[in-house]
mmCIF file of C-alpha atoms in Angstrom:
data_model
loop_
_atom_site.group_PDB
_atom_site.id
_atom_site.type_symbol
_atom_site.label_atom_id
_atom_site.label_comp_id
_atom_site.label_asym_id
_atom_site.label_seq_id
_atom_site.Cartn_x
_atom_site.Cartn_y
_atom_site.Cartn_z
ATOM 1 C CA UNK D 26 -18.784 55.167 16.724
ATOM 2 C CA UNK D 27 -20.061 51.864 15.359
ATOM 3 C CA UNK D 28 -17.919 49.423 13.385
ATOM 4 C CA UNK D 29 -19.338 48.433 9.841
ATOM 5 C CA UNK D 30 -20.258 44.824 9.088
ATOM 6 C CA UNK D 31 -17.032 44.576 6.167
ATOM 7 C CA UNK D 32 -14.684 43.400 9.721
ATOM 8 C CA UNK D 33 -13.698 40.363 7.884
ATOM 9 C CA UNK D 34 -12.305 41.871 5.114
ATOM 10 C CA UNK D 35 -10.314 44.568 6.557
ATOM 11 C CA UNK D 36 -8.793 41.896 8.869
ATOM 12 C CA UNK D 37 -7.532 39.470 6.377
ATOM 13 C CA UNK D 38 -4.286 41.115 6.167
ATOM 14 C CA UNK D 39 -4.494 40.483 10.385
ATOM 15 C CA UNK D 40 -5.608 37.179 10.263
ATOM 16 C CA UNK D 41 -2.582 36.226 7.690
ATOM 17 C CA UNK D 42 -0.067 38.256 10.330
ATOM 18 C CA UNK D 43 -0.851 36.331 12.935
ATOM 19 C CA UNK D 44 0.336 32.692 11.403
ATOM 20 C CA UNK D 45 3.305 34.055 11.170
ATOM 21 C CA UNK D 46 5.928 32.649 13.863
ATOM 22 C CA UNK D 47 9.639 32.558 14.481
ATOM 23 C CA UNK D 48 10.266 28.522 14.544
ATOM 24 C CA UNK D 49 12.466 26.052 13.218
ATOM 25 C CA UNK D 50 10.957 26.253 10.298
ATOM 26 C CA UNK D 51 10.895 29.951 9.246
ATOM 27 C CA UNK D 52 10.722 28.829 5.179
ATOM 28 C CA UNK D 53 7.071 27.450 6.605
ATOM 29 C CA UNK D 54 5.950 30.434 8.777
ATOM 30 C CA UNK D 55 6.600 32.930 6.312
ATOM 31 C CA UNK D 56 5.501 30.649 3.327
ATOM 32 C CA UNK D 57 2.940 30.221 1.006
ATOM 33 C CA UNK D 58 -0.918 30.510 1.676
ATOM 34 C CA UNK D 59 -0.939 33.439 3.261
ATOM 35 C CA UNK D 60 1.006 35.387 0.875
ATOM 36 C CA UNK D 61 -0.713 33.077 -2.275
ATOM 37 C CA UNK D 62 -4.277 33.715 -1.282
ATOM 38 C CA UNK D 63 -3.171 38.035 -0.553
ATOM 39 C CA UNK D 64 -1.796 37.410 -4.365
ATOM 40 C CA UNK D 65 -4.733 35.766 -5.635
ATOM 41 C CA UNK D 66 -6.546 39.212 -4.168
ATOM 42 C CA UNK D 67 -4.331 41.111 -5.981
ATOM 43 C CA UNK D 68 -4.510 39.372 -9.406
ATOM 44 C CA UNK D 69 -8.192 39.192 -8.718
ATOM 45 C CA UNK D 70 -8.667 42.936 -8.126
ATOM 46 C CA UNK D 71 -6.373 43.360 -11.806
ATOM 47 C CA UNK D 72 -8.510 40.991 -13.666
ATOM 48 C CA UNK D 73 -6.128 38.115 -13.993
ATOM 49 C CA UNK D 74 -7.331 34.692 -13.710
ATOM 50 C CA UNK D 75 -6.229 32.048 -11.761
ATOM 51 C CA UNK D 76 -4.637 28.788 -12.887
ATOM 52 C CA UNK D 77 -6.648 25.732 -11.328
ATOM 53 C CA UNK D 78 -4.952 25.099 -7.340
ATOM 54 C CA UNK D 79 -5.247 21.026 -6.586
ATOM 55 C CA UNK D 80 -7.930 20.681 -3.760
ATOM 56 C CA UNK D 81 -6.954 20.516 -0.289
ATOM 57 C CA UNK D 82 -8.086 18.483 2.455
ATOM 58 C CA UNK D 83 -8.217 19.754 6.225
ATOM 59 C CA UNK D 84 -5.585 18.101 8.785
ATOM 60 C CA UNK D 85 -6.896 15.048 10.182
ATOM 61 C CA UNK D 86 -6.096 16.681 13.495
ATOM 62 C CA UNK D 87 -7.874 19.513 12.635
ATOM 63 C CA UNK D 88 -10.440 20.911 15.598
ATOM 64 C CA UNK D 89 -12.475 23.881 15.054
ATOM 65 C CA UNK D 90 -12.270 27.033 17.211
ATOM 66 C CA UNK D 91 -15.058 28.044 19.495
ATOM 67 C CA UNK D 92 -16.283 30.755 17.859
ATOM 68 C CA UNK D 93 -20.348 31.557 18.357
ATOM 69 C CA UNK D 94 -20.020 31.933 21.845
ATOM 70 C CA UNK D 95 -16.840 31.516 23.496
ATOM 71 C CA UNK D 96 -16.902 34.949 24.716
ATOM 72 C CA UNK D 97 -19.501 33.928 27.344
ATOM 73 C CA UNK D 98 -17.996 30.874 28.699
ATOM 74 C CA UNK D 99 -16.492 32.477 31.861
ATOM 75 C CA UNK D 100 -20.368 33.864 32.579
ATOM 76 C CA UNK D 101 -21.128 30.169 32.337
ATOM 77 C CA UNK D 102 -19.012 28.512 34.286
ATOM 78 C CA UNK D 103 -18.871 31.372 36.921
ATOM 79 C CA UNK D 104 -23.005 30.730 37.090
ATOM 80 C CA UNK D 105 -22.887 27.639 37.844
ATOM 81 C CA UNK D 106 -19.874 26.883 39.462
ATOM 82 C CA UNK D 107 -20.887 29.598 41.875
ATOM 83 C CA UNK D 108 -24.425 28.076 42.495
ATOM 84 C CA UNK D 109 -23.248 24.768 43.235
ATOM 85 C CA UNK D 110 -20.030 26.134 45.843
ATOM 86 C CA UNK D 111 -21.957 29.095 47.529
ATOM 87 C CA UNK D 112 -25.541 27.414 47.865
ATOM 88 C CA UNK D 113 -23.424 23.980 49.267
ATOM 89 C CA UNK D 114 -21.529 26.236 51.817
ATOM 90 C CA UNK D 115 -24.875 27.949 52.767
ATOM 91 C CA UNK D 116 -26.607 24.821 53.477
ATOM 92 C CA UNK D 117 -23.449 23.539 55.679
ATOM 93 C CA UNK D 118 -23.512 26.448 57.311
ATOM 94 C CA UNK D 119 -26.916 26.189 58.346
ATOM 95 C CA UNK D 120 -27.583 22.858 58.915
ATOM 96 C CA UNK D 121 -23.898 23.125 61.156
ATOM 97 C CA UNK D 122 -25.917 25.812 63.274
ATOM 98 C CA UNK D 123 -28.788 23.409 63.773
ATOM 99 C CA UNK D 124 -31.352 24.319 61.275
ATOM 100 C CA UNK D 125 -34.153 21.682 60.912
ATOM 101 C CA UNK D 126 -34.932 20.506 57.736
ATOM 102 C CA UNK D 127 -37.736 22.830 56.868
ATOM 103 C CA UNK D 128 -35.268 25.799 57.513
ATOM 104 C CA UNK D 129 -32.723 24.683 55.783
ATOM 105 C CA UNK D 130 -34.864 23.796 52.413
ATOM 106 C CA UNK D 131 -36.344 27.752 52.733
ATOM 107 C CA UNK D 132 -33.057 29.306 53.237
ATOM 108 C CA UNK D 133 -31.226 27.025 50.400
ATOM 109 C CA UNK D 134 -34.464 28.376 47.873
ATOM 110 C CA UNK D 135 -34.036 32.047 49.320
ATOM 111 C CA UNK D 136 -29.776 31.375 48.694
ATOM 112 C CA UNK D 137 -30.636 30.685 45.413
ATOM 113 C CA UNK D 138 -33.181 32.909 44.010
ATOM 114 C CA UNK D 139 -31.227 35.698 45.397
ATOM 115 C CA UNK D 140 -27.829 34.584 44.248
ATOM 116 C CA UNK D 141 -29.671 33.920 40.707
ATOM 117 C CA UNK D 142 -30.663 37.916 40.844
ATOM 118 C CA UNK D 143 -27.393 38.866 42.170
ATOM 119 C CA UNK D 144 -25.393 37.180 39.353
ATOM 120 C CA UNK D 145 -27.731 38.361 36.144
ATOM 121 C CA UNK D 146 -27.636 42.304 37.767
ATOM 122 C CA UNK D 147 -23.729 41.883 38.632
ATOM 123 C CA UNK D 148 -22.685 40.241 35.441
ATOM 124 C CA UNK D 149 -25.434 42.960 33.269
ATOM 125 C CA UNK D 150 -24.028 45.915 34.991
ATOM 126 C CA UNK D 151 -20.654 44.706 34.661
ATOM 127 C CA UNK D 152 -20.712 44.074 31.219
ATOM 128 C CA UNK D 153 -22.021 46.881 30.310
ATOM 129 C CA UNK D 154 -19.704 49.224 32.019
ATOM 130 C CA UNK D 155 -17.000 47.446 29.986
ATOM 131 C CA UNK D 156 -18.288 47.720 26.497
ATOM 132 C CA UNK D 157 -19.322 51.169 27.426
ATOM 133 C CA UNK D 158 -15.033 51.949 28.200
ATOM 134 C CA UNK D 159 -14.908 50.523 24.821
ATOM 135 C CA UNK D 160 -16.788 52.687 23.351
ATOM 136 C CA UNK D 161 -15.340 55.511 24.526
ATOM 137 C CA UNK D 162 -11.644 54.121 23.552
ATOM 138 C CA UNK D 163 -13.046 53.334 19.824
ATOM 139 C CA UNK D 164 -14.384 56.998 19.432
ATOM 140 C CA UNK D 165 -11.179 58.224 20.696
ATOM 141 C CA UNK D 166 -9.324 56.257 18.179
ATOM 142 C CA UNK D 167 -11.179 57.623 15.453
ATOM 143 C CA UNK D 168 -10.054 60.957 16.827
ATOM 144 C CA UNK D 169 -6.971 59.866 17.640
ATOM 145 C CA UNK D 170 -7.165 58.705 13.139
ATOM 146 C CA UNK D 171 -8.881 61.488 11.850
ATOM 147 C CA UNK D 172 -6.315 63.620 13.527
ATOM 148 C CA UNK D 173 -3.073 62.331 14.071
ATOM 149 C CA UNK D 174 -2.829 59.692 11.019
ATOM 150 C CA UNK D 175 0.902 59.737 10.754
ATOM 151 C CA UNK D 176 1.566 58.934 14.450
ATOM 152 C CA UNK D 177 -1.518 56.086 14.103
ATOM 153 C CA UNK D 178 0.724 54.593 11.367
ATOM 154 C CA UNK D 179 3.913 54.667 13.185
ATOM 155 C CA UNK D 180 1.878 52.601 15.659
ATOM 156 C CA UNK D 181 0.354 50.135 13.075
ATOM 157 C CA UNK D 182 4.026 49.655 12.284
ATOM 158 C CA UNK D 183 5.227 48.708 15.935
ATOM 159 C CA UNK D 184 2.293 46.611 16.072
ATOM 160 C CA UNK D 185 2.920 44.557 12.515
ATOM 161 C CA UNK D 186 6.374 44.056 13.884
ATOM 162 C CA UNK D 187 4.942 42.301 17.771
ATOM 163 C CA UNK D 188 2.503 40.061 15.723
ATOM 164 C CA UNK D 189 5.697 38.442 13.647
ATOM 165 C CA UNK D 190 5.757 40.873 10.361
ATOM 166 C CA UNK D 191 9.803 42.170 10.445
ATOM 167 C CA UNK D 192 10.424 45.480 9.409
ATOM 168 C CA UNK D 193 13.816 46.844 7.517
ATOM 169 C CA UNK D 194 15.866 44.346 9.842
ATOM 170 C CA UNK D 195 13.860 41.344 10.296
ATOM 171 C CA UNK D 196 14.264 39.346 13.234
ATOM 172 C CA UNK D 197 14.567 35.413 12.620
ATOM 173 C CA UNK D 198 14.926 32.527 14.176
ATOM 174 C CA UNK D 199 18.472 30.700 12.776
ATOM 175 C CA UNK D 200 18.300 27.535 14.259
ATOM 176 C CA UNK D 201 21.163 25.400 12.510
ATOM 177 C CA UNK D 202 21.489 28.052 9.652
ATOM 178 C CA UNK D 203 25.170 27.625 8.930
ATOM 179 C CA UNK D 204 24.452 23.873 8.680
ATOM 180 C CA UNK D 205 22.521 24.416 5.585
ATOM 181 C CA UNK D 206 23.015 27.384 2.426
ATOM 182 C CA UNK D 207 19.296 26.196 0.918
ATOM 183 C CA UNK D 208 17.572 26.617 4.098
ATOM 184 C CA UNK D 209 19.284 30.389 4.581
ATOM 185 C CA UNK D 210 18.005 30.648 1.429
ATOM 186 C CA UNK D 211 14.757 30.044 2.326
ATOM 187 C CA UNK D 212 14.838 32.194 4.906
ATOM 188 C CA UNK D 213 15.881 35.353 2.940
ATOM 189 C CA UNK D 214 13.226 34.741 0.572
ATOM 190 C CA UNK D 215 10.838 34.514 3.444
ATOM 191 C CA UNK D 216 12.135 37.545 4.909
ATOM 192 C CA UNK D 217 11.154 39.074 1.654
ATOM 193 C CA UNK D 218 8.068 37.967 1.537
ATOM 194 C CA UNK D 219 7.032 39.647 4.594
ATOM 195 C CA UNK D 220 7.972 43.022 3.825
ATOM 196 C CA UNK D 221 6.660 42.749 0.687
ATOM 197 C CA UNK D 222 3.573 41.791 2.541
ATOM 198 C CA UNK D 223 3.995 44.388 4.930
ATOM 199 C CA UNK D 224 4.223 46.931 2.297
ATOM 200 C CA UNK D 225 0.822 45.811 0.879
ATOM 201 C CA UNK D 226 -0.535 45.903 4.528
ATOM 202 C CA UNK D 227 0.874 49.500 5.011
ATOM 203 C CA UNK D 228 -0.444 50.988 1.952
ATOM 204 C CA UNK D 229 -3.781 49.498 1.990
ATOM 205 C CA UNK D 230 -4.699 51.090 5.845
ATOM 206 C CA UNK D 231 -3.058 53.594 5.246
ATOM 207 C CA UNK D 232 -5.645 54.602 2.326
ATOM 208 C CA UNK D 233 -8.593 52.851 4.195
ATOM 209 C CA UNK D 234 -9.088 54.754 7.514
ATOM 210 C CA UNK D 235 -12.141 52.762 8.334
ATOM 211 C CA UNK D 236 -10.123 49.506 8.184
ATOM 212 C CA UNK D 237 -7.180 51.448 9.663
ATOM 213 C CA UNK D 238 -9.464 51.996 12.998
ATOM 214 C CA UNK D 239 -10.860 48.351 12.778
ATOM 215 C CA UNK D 240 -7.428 46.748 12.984
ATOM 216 C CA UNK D 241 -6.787 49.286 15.731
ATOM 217 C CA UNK D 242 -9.194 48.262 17.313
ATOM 218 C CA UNK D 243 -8.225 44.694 17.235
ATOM 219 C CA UNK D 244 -4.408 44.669 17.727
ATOM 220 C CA UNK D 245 -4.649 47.553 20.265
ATOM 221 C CA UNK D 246 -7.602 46.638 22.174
ATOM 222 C CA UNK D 247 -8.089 42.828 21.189
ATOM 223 C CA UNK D 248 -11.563 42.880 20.812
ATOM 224 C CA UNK D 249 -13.700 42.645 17.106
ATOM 225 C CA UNK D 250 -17.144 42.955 16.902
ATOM 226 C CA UNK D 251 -17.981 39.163 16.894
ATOM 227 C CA UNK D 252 -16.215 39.198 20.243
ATOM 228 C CA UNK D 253 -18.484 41.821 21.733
ATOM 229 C CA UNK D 254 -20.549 40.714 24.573
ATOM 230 C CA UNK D 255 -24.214 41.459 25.393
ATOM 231 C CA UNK D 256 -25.185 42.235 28.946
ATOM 232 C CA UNK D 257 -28.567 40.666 29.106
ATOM 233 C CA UNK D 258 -26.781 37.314 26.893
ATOM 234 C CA UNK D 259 -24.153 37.330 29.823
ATOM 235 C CA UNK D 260 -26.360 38.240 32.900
ATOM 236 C CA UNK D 261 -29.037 35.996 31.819
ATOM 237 C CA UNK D 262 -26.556 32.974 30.921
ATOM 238 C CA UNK D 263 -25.277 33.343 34.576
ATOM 239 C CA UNK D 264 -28.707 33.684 36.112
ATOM 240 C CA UNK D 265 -29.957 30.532 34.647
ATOM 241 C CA UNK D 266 -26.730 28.648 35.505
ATOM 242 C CA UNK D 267 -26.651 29.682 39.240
ATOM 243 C CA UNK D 268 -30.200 28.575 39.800
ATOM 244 C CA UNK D 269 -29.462 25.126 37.943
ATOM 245 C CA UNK D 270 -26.221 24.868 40.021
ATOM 246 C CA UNK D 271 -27.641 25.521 43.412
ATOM 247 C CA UNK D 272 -30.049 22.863 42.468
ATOM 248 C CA UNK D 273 -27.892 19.851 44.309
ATOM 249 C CA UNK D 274 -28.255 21.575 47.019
ATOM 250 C CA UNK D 275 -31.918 22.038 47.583
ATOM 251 C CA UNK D 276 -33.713 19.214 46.268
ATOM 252 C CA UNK D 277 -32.100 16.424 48.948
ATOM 253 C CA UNK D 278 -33.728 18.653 51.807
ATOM 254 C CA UNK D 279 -36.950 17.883 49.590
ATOM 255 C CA UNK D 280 -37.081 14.327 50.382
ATOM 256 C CA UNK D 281 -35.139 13.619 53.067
ATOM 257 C CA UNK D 282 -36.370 13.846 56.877
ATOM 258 C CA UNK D 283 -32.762 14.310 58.620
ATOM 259 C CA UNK D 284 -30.783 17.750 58.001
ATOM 260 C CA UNK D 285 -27.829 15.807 57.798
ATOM 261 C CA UNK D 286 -28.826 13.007 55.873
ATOM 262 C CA UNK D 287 -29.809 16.100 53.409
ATOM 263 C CA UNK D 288 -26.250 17.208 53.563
ATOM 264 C CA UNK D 289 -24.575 14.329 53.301
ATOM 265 C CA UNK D 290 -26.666 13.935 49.834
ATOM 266 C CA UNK D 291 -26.277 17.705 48.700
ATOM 267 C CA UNK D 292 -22.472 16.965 49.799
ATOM 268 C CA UNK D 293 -22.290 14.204 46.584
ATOM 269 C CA UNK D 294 -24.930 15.812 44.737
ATOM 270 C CA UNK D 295 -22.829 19.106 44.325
ATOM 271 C CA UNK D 296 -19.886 16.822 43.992
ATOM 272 C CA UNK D 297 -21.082 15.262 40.772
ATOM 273 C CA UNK D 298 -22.048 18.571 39.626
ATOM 274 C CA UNK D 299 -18.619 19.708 40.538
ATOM 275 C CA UNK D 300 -16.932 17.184 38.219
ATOM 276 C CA UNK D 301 -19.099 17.565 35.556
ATOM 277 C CA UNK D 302 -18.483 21.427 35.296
ATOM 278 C CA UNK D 303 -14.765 20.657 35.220
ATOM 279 C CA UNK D 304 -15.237 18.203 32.210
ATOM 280 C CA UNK D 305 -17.614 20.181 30.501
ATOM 281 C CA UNK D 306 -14.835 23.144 31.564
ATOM 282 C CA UNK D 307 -11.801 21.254 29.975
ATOM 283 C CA UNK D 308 -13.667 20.284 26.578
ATOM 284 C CA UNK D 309 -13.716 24.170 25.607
ATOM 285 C CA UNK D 310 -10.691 24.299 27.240
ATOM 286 C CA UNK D 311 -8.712 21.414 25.773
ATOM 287 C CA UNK D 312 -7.211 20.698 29.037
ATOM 288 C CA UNK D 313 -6.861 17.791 32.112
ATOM 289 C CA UNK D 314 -10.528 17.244 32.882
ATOM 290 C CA UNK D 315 -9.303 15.150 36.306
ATOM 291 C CA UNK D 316 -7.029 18.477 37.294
ATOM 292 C CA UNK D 317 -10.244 20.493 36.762
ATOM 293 C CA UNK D 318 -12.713 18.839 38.900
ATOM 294 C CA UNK D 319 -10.144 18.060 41.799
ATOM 295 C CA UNK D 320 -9.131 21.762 42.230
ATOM 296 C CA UNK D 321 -13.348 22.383 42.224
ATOM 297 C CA UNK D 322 -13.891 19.381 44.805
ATOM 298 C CA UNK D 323 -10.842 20.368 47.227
ATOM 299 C CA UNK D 324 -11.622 24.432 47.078
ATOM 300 C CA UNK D 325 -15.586 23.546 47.701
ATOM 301 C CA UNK D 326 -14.885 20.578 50.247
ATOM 302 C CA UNK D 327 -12.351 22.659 52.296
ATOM 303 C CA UNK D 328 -15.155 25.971 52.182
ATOM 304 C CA UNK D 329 -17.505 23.396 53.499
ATOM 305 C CA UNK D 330 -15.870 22.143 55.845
ATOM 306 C CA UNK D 331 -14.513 26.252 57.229
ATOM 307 C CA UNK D 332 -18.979 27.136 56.787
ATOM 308 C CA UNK D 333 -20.289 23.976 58.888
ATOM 309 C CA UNK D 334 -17.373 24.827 61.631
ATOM 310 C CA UNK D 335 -18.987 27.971 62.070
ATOM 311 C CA UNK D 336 -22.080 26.837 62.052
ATOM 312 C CA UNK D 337 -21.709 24.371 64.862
ATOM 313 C CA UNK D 338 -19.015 26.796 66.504
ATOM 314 C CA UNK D 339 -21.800 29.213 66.150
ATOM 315 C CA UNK D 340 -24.324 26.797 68.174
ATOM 316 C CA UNK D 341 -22.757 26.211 70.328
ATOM 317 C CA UNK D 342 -22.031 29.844 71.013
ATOM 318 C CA UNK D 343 -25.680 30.124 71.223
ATOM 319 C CA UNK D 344 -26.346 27.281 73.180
ATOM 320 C CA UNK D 345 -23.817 28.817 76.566
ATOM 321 C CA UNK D 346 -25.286 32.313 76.405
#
């Protein structure tokens, strides 16, 4: 069963759930805009006009989310984090077995090209398996709707009460609520807020079954349809990233005359790459960009080191038979 384009409006109600928290500040959690703007709806739908709201300025601090395509980042970084670590560790294998450099610059290109092909059919097959499980879970939902709605409401409730809405017996945070009779009134009045709000919630899937199975969908399953991913967007993303990071690795036997002069330069060359994937990495991320592109340097130095051992181990093998 497809989803209709109208997500974003049957998810509002989600949306507003979901900045709801248990903190030291529960007056705050519960408060205001979300509950406002789901009253403005309300006065809206009844024909009752607004009085003029002062105009609000975003946070200072405030970063947007990755949105467009955030749901293909780990394609990207596995593409080319995997080009630059297996296509270094092929080349150090080989050139550790004694492989000119001629054979070592047509085994890098083969590595590549066929770990380029490897990653688009992995990743397309891959993907599609998954959003084809999905599928089948969505259309069983509707069943699951169509046919058992009472029992599908039951569930909406457990679910309102795991993303912070309370039911009959709300559980709060009360840090330091003796210490203060205004701020335990604030929290009552929060704490009627969000029933009131899960009342609204209640009553309005519970007379929309198409929004009913979209919030299903994402509270159950945790995927929405801007979240869905395409298998040729993913298995092309991490075709084209693979060949671009096994690039380090095959150009130095291009101009160098030595096969381990070549590695010594692929060695740096996929090092550099290495770091810059980590900082690139920890800007979607938001986290240590240093942390990121030591734990890539150490896990690709030590599988270096492990392939050219058996390279040369393998040599020498060779060599005595």
């Amino acid at each position: 069963m497809e989803v209709d384009d109208d997500l974003e409006a049957a998810m509002f109600a989600t949306a507003a759930a979901a900045s709801i928290v248990c903190n030291d500040n529960v007056a705050a959690s519960f408060g205001s805009d979300d509950f406002v703007r789901i009253r403005k709806e309300d006065d809206a739908g009844a024909g009752i006009s607004a009085s003029p709201q002062p105009e609000t300025h975003p946070h200072p601090a405030h970063t947007d989310h990755l949105v467009k395509s955030r749901q293909y980042y780990r394609d990207m970084v596995l593409g080319v984090n995997d080009g630059l670590v297996s296509t270094f560790l092929l080349v150090a294998g080989v050139v550790g077995g004694g492989m000119d450099v001629e054979a070592t610059l047509l085994t890098s290109i083969s590595g590549a090209i066929a770990g380029a092909i490897s990653m688009f059919a992995g990743e397309y097959v891959a993907t599609k398996s998954q959003n084809e499980v999905m599928k089948g879970e969505i259309k069983l939902e509707h069943e699951h709707i169509t046919n058992y709605h009472q029992e599908e409401m039951k569930e909406l409730s457990n679910l309102f009460s795991l993303i912070g809405i309370p039911g009959s017996s709300p559980h709060i945070c009360h840090a330091n609520v003796a210490d203060s009779t205004a701020h335990s009134s604030n929290v009552t009045s929060s704490a009627k807020e969000a029933r009131k709000l899960r009342q609204r919630m209640t009553q309005y899937y519970g007379s929309n079954p198409d929004a009913l199975l979209k919030i299903m969908i994402a509270l159950e399953f945790g995927v929405i349809d801007g979240e869905m991913r395409s298998p040729f967007v993913a298995g092309g993303s991490s075709l084209a990233l693979f060949f671009v990071g096994s690039l380090p690795s095959v150009i130095p036997f291009v101009c160098v005359t030595d096969s381990i002069s070549g590695l010594i330069a692929s060695g740096i060359a996929t090092a550099i790459g290495l770091f810059l994937v980590g900082a690139i990495k920890t800007w979607a991320t938001r986290g240590n960009m240093w942390l990121a592109a030591l734990e890539n340097l150490l896990i690709t130095a030590a599988g270096g080191g492990v392939a050219y051992g058996i390279g040369v181990g393998f040599q020498h093998l060779m060599s005595e038979g």
